[in-house]
mmCIF file of C-alpha atoms and ligand atoms in Angstrom:
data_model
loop_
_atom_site.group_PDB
_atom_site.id
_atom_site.type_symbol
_atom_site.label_atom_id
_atom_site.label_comp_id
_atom_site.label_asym_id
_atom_site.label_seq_id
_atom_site.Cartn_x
_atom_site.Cartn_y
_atom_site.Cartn_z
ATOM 1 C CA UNK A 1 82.264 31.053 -109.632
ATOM 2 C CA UNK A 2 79.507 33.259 -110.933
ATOM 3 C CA UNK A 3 78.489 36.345 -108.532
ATOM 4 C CA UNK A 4 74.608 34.475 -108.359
ATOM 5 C CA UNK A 5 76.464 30.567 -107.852
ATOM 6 C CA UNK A 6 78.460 32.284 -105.123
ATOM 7 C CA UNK A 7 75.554 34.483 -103.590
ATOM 8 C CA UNK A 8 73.462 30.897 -103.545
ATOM 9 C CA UNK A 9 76.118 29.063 -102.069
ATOM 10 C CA UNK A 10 76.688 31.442 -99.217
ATOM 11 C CA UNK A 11 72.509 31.020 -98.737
ATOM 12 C CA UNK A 12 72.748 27.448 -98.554
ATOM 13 C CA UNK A 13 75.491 27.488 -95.834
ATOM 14 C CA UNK A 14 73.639 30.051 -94.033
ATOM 15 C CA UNK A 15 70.469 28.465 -93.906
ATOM 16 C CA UNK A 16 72.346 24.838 -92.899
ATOM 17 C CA UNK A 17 74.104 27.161 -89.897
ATOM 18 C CA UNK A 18 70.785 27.976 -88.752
ATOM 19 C CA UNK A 19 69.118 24.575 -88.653
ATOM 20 C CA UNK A 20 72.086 23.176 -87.217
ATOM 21 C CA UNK A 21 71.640 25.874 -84.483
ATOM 22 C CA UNK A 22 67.792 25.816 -83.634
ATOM 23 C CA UNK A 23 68.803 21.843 -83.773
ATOM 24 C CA UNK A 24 70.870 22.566 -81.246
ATOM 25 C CA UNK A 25 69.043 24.451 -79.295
ATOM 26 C CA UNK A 26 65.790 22.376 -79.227
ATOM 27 C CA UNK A 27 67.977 19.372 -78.171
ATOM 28 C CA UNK A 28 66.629 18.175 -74.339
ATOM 29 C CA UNK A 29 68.717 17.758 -71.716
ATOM 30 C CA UNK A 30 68.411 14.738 -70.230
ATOM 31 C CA UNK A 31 68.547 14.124 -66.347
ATOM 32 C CA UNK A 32 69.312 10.229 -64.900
ATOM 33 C CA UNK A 33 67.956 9.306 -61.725
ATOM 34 C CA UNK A 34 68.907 6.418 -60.625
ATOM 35 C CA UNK A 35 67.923 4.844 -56.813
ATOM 36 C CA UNK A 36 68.096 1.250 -55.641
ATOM 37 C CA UNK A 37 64.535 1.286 -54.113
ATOM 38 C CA UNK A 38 60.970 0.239 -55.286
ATOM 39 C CA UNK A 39 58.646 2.825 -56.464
ATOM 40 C CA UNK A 40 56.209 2.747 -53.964
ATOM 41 C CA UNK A 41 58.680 3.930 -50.958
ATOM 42 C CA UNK A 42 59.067 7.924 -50.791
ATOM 43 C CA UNK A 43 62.535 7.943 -52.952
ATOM 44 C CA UNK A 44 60.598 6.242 -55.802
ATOM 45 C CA UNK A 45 57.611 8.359 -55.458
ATOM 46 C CA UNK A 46 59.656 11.429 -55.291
ATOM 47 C CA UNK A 47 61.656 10.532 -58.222
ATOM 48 C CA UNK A 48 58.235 10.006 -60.364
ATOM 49 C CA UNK A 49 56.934 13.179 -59.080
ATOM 50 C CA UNK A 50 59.694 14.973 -59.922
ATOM 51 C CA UNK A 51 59.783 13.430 -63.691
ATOM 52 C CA UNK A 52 56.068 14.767 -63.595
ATOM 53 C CA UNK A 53 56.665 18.048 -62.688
ATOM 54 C CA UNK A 54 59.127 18.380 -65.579
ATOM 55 C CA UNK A 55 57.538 17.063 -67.774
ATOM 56 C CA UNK A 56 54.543 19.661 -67.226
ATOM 57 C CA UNK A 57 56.456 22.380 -67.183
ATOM 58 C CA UNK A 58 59.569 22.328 -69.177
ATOM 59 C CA UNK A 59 57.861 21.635 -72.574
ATOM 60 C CA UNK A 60 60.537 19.009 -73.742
ATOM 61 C CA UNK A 61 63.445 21.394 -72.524
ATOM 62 C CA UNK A 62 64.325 18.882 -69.969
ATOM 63 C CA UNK A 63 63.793 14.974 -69.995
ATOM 64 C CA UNK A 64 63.947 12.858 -66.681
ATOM 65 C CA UNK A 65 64.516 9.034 -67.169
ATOM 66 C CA UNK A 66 63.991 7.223 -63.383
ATOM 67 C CA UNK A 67 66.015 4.332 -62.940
ATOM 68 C CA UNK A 68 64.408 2.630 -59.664
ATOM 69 C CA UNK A 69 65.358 -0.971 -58.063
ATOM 70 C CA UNK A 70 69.432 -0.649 -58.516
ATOM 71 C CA UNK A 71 68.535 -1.002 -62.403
ATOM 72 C CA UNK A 72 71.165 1.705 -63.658
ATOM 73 C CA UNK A 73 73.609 1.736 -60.422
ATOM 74 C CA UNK A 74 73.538 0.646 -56.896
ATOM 75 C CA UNK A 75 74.483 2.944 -54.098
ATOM 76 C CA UNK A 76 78.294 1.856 -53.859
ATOM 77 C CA UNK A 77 78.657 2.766 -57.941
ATOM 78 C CA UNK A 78 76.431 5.688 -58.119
ATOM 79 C CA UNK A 79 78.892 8.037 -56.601
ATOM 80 C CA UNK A 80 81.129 7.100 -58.980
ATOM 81 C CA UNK A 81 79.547 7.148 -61.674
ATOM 82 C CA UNK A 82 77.802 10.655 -61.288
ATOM 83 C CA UNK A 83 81.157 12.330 -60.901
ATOM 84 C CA UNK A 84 81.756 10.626 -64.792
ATOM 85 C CA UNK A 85 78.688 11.967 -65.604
ATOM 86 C CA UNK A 86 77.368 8.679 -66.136
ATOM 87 C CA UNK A 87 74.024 9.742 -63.579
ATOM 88 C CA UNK A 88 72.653 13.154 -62.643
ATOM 89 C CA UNK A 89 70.872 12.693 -59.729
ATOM 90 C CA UNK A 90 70.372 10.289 -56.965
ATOM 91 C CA UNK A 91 69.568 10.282 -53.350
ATOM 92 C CA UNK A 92 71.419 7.663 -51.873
ATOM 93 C CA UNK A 93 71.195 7.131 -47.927
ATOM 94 C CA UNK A 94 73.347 9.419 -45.783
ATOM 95 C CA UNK A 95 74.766 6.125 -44.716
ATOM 96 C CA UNK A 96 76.549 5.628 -47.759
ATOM 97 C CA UNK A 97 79.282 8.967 -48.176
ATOM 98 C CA UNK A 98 81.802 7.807 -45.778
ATOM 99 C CA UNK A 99 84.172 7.931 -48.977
ATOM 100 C CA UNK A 100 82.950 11.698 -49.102
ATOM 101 C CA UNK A 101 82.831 13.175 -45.384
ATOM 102 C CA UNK A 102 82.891 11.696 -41.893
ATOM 103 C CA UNK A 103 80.726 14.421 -40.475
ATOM 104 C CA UNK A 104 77.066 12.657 -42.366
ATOM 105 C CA UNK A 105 78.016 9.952 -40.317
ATOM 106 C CA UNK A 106 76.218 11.798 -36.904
ATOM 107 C CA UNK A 107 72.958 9.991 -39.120
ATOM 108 C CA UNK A 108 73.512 6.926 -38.059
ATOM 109 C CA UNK A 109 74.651 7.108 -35.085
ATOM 110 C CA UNK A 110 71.806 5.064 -32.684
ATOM 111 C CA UNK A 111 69.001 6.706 -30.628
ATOM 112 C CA UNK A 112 69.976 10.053 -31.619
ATOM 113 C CA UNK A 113 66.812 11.364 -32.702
ATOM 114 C CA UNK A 114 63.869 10.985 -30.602
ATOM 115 C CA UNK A 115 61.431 11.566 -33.656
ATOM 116 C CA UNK A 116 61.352 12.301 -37.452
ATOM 117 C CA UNK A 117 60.109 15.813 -36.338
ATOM 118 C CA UNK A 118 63.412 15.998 -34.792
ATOM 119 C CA UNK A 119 65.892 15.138 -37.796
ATOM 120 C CA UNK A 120 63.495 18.215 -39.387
ATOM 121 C CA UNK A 121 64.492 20.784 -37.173
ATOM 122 C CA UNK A 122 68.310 19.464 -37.409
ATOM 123 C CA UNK A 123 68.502 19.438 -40.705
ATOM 124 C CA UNK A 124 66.629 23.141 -41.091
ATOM 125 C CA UNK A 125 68.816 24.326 -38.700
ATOM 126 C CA UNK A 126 72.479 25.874 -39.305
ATOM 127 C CA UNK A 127 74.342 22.745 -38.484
ATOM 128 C CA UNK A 128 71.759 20.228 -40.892
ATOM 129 C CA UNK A 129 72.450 23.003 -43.849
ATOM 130 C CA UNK A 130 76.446 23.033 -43.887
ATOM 131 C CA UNK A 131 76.240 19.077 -43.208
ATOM 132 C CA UNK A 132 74.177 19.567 -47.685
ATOM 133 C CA UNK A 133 77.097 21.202 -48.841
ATOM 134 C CA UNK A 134 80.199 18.817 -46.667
ATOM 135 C CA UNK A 135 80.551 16.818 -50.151
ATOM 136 C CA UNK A 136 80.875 20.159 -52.083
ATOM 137 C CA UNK A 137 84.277 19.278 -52.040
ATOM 138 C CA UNK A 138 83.901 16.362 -53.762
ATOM 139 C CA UNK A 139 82.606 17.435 -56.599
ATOM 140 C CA UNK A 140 78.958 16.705 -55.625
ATOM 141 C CA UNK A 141 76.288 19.293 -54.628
ATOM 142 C CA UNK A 142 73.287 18.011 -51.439
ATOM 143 C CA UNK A 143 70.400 19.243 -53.253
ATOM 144 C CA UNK A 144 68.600 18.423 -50.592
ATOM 145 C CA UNK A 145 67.788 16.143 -47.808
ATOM 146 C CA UNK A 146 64.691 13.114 -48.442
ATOM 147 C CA UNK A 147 63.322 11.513 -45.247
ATOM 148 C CA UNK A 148 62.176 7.428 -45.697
ATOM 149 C CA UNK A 149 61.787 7.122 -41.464
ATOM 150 C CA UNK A 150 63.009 5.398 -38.259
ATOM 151 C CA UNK A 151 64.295 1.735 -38.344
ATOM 152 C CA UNK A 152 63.416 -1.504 -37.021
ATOM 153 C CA UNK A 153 65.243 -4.902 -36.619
ATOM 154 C CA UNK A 154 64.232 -7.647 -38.257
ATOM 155 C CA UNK A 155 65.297 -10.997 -37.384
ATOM 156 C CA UNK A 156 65.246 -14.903 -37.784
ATOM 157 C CA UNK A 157 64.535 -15.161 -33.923
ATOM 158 C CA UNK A 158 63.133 -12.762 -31.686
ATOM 159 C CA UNK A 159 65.050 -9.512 -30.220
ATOM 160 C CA UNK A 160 63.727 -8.396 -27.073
ATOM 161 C CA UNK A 161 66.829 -7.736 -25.371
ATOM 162 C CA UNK A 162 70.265 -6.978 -26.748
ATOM 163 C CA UNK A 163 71.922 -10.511 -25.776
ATOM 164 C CA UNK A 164 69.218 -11.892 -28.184
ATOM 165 C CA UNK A 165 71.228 -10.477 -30.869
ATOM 166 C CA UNK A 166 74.715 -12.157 -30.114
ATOM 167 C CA UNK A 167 76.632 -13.733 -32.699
ATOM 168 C CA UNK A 168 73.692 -12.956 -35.290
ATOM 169 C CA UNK A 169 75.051 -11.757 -38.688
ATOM 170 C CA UNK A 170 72.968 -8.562 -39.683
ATOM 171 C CA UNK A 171 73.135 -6.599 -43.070
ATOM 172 C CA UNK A 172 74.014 -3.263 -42.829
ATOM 173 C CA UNK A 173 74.810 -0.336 -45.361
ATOM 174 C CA UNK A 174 78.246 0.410 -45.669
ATOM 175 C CA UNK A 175 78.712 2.864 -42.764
ATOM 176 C CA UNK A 176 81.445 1.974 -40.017
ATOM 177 C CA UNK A 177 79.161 3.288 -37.304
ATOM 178 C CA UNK A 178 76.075 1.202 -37.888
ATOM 179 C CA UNK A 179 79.027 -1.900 -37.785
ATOM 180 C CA UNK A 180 79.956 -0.402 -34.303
ATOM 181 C CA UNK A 181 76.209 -0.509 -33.692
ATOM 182 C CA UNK A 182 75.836 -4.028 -34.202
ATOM 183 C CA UNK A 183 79.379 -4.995 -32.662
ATOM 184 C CA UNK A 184 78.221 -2.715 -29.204
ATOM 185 C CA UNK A 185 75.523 -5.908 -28.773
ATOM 186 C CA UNK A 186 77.951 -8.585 -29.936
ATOM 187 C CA UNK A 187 76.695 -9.071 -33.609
ATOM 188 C CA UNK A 188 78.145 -9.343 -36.662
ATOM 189 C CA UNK A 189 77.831 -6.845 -39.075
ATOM 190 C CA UNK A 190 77.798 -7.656 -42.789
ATOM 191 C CA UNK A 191 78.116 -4.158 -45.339
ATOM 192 C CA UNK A 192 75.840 -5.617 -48.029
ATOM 193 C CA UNK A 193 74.342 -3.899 -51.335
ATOM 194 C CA UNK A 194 70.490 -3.242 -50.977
ATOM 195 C CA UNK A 195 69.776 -4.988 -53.847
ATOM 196 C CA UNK A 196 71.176 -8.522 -52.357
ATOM 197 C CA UNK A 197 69.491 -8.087 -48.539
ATOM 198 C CA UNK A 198 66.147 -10.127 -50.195
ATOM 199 C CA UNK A 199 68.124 -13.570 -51.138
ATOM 200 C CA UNK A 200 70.613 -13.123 -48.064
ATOM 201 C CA UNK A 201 67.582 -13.679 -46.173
ATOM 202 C CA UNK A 202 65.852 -15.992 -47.974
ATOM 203 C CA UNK A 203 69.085 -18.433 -48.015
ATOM 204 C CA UNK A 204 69.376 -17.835 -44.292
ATOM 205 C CA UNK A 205 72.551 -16.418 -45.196
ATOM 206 C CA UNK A 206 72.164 -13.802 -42.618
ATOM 207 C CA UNK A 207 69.943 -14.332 -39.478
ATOM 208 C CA UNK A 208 68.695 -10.284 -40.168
ATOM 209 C CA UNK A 209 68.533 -6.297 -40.713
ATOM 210 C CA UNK A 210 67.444 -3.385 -40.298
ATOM 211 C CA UNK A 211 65.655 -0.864 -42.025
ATOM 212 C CA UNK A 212 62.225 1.037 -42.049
ATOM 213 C CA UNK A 213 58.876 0.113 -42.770
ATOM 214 C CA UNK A 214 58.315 0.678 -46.133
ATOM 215 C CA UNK A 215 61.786 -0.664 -47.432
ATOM 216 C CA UNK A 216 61.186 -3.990 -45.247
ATOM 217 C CA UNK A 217 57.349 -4.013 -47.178
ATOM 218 C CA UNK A 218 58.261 -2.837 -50.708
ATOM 219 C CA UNK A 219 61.163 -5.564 -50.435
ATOM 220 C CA UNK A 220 59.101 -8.198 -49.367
ATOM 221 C CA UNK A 221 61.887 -8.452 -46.459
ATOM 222 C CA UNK A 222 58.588 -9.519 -44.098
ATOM 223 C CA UNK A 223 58.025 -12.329 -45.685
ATOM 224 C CA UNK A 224 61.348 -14.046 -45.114
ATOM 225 C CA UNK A 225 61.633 -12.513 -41.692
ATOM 226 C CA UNK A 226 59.603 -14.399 -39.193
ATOM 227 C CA UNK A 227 60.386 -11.448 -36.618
ATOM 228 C CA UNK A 228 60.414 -7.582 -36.592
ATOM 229 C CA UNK A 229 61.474 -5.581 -33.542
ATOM 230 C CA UNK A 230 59.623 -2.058 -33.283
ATOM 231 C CA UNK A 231 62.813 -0.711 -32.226
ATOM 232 C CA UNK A 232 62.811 2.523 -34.094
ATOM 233 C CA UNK A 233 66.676 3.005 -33.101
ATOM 234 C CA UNK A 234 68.225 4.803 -36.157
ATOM 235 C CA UNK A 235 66.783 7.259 -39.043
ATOM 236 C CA UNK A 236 67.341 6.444 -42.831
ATOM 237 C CA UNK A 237 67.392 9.649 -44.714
ATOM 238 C CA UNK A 238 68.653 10.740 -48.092
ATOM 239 C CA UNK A 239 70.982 13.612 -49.391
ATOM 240 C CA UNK A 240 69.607 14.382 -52.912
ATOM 241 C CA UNK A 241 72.438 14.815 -54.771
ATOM 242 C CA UNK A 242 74.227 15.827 -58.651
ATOM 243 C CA UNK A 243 77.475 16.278 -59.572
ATOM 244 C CA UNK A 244 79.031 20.325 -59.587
ATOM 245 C CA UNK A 245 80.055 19.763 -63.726
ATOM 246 C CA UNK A 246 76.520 18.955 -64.664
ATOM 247 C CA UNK A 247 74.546 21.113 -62.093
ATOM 248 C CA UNK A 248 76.690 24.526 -63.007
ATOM 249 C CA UNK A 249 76.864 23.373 -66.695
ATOM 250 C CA UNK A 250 72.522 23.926 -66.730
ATOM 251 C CA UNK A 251 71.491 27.006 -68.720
ATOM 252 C CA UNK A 252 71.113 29.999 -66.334
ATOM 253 C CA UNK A 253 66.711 30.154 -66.804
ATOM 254 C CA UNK A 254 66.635 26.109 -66.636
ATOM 255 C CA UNK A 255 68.494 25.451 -62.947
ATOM 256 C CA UNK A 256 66.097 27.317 -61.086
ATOM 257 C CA UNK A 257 62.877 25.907 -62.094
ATOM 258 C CA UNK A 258 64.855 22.224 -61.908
ATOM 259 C CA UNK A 259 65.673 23.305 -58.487
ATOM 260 C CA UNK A 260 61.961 24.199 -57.459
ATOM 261 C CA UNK A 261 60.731 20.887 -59.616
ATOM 262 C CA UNK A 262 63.134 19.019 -57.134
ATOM 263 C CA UNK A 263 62.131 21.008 -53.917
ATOM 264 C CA UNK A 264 58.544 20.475 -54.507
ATOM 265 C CA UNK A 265 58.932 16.291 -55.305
ATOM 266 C CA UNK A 266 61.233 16.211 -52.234
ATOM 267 C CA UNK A 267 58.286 17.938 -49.835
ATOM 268 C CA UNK A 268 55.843 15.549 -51.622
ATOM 269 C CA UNK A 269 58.444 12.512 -50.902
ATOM 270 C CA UNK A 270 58.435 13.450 -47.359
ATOM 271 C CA UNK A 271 54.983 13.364 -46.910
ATOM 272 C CA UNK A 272 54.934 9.657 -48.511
ATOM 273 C CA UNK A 273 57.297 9.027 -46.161
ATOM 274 C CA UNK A 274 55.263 10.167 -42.928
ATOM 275 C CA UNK A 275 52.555 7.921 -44.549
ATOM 276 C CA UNK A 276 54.309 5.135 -44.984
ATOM 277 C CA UNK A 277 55.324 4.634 -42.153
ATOM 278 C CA UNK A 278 52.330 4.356 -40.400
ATOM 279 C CA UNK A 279 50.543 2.389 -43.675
ATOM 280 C CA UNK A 280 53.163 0.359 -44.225
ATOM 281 C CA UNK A 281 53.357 -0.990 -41.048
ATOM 282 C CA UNK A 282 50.359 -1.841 -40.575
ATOM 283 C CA UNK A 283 50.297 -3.936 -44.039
ATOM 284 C CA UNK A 284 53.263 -5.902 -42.722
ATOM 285 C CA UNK A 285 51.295 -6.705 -39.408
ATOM 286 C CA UNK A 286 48.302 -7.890 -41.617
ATOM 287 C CA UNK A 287 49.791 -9.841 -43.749
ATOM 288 C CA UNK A 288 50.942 -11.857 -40.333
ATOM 289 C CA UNK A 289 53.780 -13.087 -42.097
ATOM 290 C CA UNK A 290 56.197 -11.820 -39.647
ATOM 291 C CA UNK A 291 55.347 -11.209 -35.876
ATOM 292 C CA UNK A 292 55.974 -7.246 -34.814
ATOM 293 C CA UNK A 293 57.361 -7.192 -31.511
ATOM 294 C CA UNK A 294 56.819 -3.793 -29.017
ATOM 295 C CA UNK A 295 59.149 -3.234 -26.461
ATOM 296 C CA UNK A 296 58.220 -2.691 -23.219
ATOM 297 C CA UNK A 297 60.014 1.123 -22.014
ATOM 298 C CA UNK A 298 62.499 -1.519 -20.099
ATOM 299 C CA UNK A 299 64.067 -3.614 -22.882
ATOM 300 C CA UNK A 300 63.835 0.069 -25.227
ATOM 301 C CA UNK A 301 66.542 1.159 -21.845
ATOM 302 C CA UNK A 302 68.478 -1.871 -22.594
ATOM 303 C CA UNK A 303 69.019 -1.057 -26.171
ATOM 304 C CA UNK A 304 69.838 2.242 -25.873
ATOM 305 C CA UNK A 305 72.515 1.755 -23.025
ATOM 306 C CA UNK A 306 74.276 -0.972 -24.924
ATOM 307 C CA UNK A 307 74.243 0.956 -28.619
ATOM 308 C CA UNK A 308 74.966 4.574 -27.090
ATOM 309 C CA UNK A 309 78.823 4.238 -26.054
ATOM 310 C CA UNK A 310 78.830 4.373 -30.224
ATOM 311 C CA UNK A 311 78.287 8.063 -30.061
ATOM 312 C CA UNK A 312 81.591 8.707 -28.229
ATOM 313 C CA UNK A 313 83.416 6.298 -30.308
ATOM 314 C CA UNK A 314 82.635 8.446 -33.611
ATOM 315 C CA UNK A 315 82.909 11.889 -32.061
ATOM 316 C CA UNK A 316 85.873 13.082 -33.303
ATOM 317 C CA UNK A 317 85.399 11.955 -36.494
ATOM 318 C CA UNK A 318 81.830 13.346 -36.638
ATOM 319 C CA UNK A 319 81.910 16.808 -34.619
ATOM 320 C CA UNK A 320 80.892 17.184 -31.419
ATOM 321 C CA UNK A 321 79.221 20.710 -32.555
ATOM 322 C CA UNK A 322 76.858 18.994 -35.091
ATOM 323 C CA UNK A 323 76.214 15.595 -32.513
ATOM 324 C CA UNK A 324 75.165 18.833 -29.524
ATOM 325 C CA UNK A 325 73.118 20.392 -32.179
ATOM 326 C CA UNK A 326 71.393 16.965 -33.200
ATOM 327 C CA UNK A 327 70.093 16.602 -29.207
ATOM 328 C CA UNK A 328 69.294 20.230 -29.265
ATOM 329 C CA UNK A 329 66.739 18.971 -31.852
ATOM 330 C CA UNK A 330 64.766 16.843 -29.887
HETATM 331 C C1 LMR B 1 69.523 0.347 -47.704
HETATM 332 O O1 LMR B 1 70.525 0.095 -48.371
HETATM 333 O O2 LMR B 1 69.087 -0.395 -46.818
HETATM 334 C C2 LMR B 1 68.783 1.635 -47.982
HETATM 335 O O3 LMR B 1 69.702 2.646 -48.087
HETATM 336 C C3 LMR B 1 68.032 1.562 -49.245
HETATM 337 C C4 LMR B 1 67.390 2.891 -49.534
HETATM 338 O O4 LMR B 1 67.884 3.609 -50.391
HETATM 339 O O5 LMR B 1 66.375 3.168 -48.888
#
């Protein structure tokens, strides 16, 4: 080869090295969220704003695709499939690790928090923060926690006193202490995927469930409910969460400004969620498709004193530290 052939071959391969790098380079990363819930709850908002913020900020570095209404996964695959890399984020209920860590099961565990207010202080405190990292693990990283609110019952027939909920079949998430919940009144529990509560109900196939007020409104649940029992006995909450492989495989400047795009949707979320609750409620009772029952402070009592021996049941499993801490909060 002639000294020029050879010096414009070695310029050709140079200049393809560097294309192929900047190509590289300007490649996005791409970030799945996927969630079983409609977009107007506080997950779906959150997950929006957090696409936004991204998107405004990370000029193309970073692209978020939100998969809402158990489009990409529901909540018993997602796990699964983040730690194949198949997902990058999702914030699945804290009812749904008991594959992961017994101790997030002190969430469901009935009348333990008086208030929202009160999960917030838990969760800020020292017990609430190692509870993030108890599927560490696991290969998953609690990004953070997402609030949706307090639950309610709804029914086929009205609940104003535990024995009114004998022998009912009730959807639950798959959590072994919400079943105890529902077996401590002499119900029958049924661990069902979100995305099939709406035609269990419809079909009659259950006679009810629980959840909060925007889930039972975004889901249309009120409308094949004819009763709702302001009960307020449980807290659905959410562990944002990716796997360790992707989250330590971002580039050293991009994880922190992810992070504070995901801190900032999550405070927004919460404050959807506050909202919510109070908005969405009030929908459901205008729409007077469903009757909302109060309970007087006497049939609240009876509630609480059959659903409580629960607490003692899942103890050990749970921690007895973190369930102290959790009435500390209150
Ligand atoms: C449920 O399955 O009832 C909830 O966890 C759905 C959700 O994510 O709010």
């Amino acid at each position: 080869m002639s000294k020029s052939k050879a010096l414009l071959v070695s310029l050709i391969v140079a200049v393809a090295l560097v294309a192929s790098a900047s190509f590289a380079m300007a490649k996005p990363i791409k970030i799945k969220f996927s969630h079983v819930v409609a977009e107007n709850t506080p997950k779906g908002q959150m997950a929006n704003k957090f696409k936004q913020l991204i998107d405004e900020r990370l000029d193309g570095k970073v692209i978020v695709q939100v998969f809402p209404n158990s489009q990409l996964f529901g909540d018993n695959k997602v796990l699964e499939a983040m730690l194949l890399g198949d997902v990058h984020l999702a914030a699945p209920s804290l009812s749904k690790f008991k594959k992961y860590t017994k101790s997030l099961q002190i969430y469901d565990l009935p009348f333990l928090f008086t208030d929202m207010n009160a999960v917030e202080r838990f969760q800020k405190g020292p017990e609430g923060q190692k509870l993030l990292t108890s599927i560490k693990s696991k290969g998953l990283i609690g990004l953070g926690y997402l609030h949706n609110g307090l639950k309610q019952l709804s029914a086929s027939s009205p609940l104003r006193v535990p024995a009114d909920a004998k022998n009912k079949k009730f959807r639950i998430m798959s959590s072994d202490v919400l079943a105890a919940q529902f077996e401590a009144v002499g119900a029958m529990p049924l661990k069902k995927p979100f995305s099939e509560v709406f035609t269990l109900l419809q079909t009659k196939a259950i006679d009810g469930q629980e959840n909060t007020w925007s889930n039972i409104f975004s889901k249309k649940f009120f409308e094949v409910q004819p009763f709702i029992t302001e009960t307020n006995h449980g807290v659905l909450d959410y562990l944002v969460i990716t796997s360790t492989e992707f989250w330590t495989g971002l580039p050293d400047d991009l994880r922190p400004r992810i992070k504070k795009a995901l801190d900032e949707a999550i405070a927004f979320g919460n404050k959807v969620a506050a909202q919510k609750a109070i908005d969405d409620r009030q929908k459901i009772i205008d729409s007077r498709r469903t009757k909302v029952l109060e309970l007087t402070a006497a049939e609240r009592q009876l509630w609480v004193n059959a659903m409580k021996p629960v607490w003692k049941q899942f103890e050990d499993q749970i921690g007895k530290n973190y369930i102290d801490a959790a009435i500390k909060s209150n």
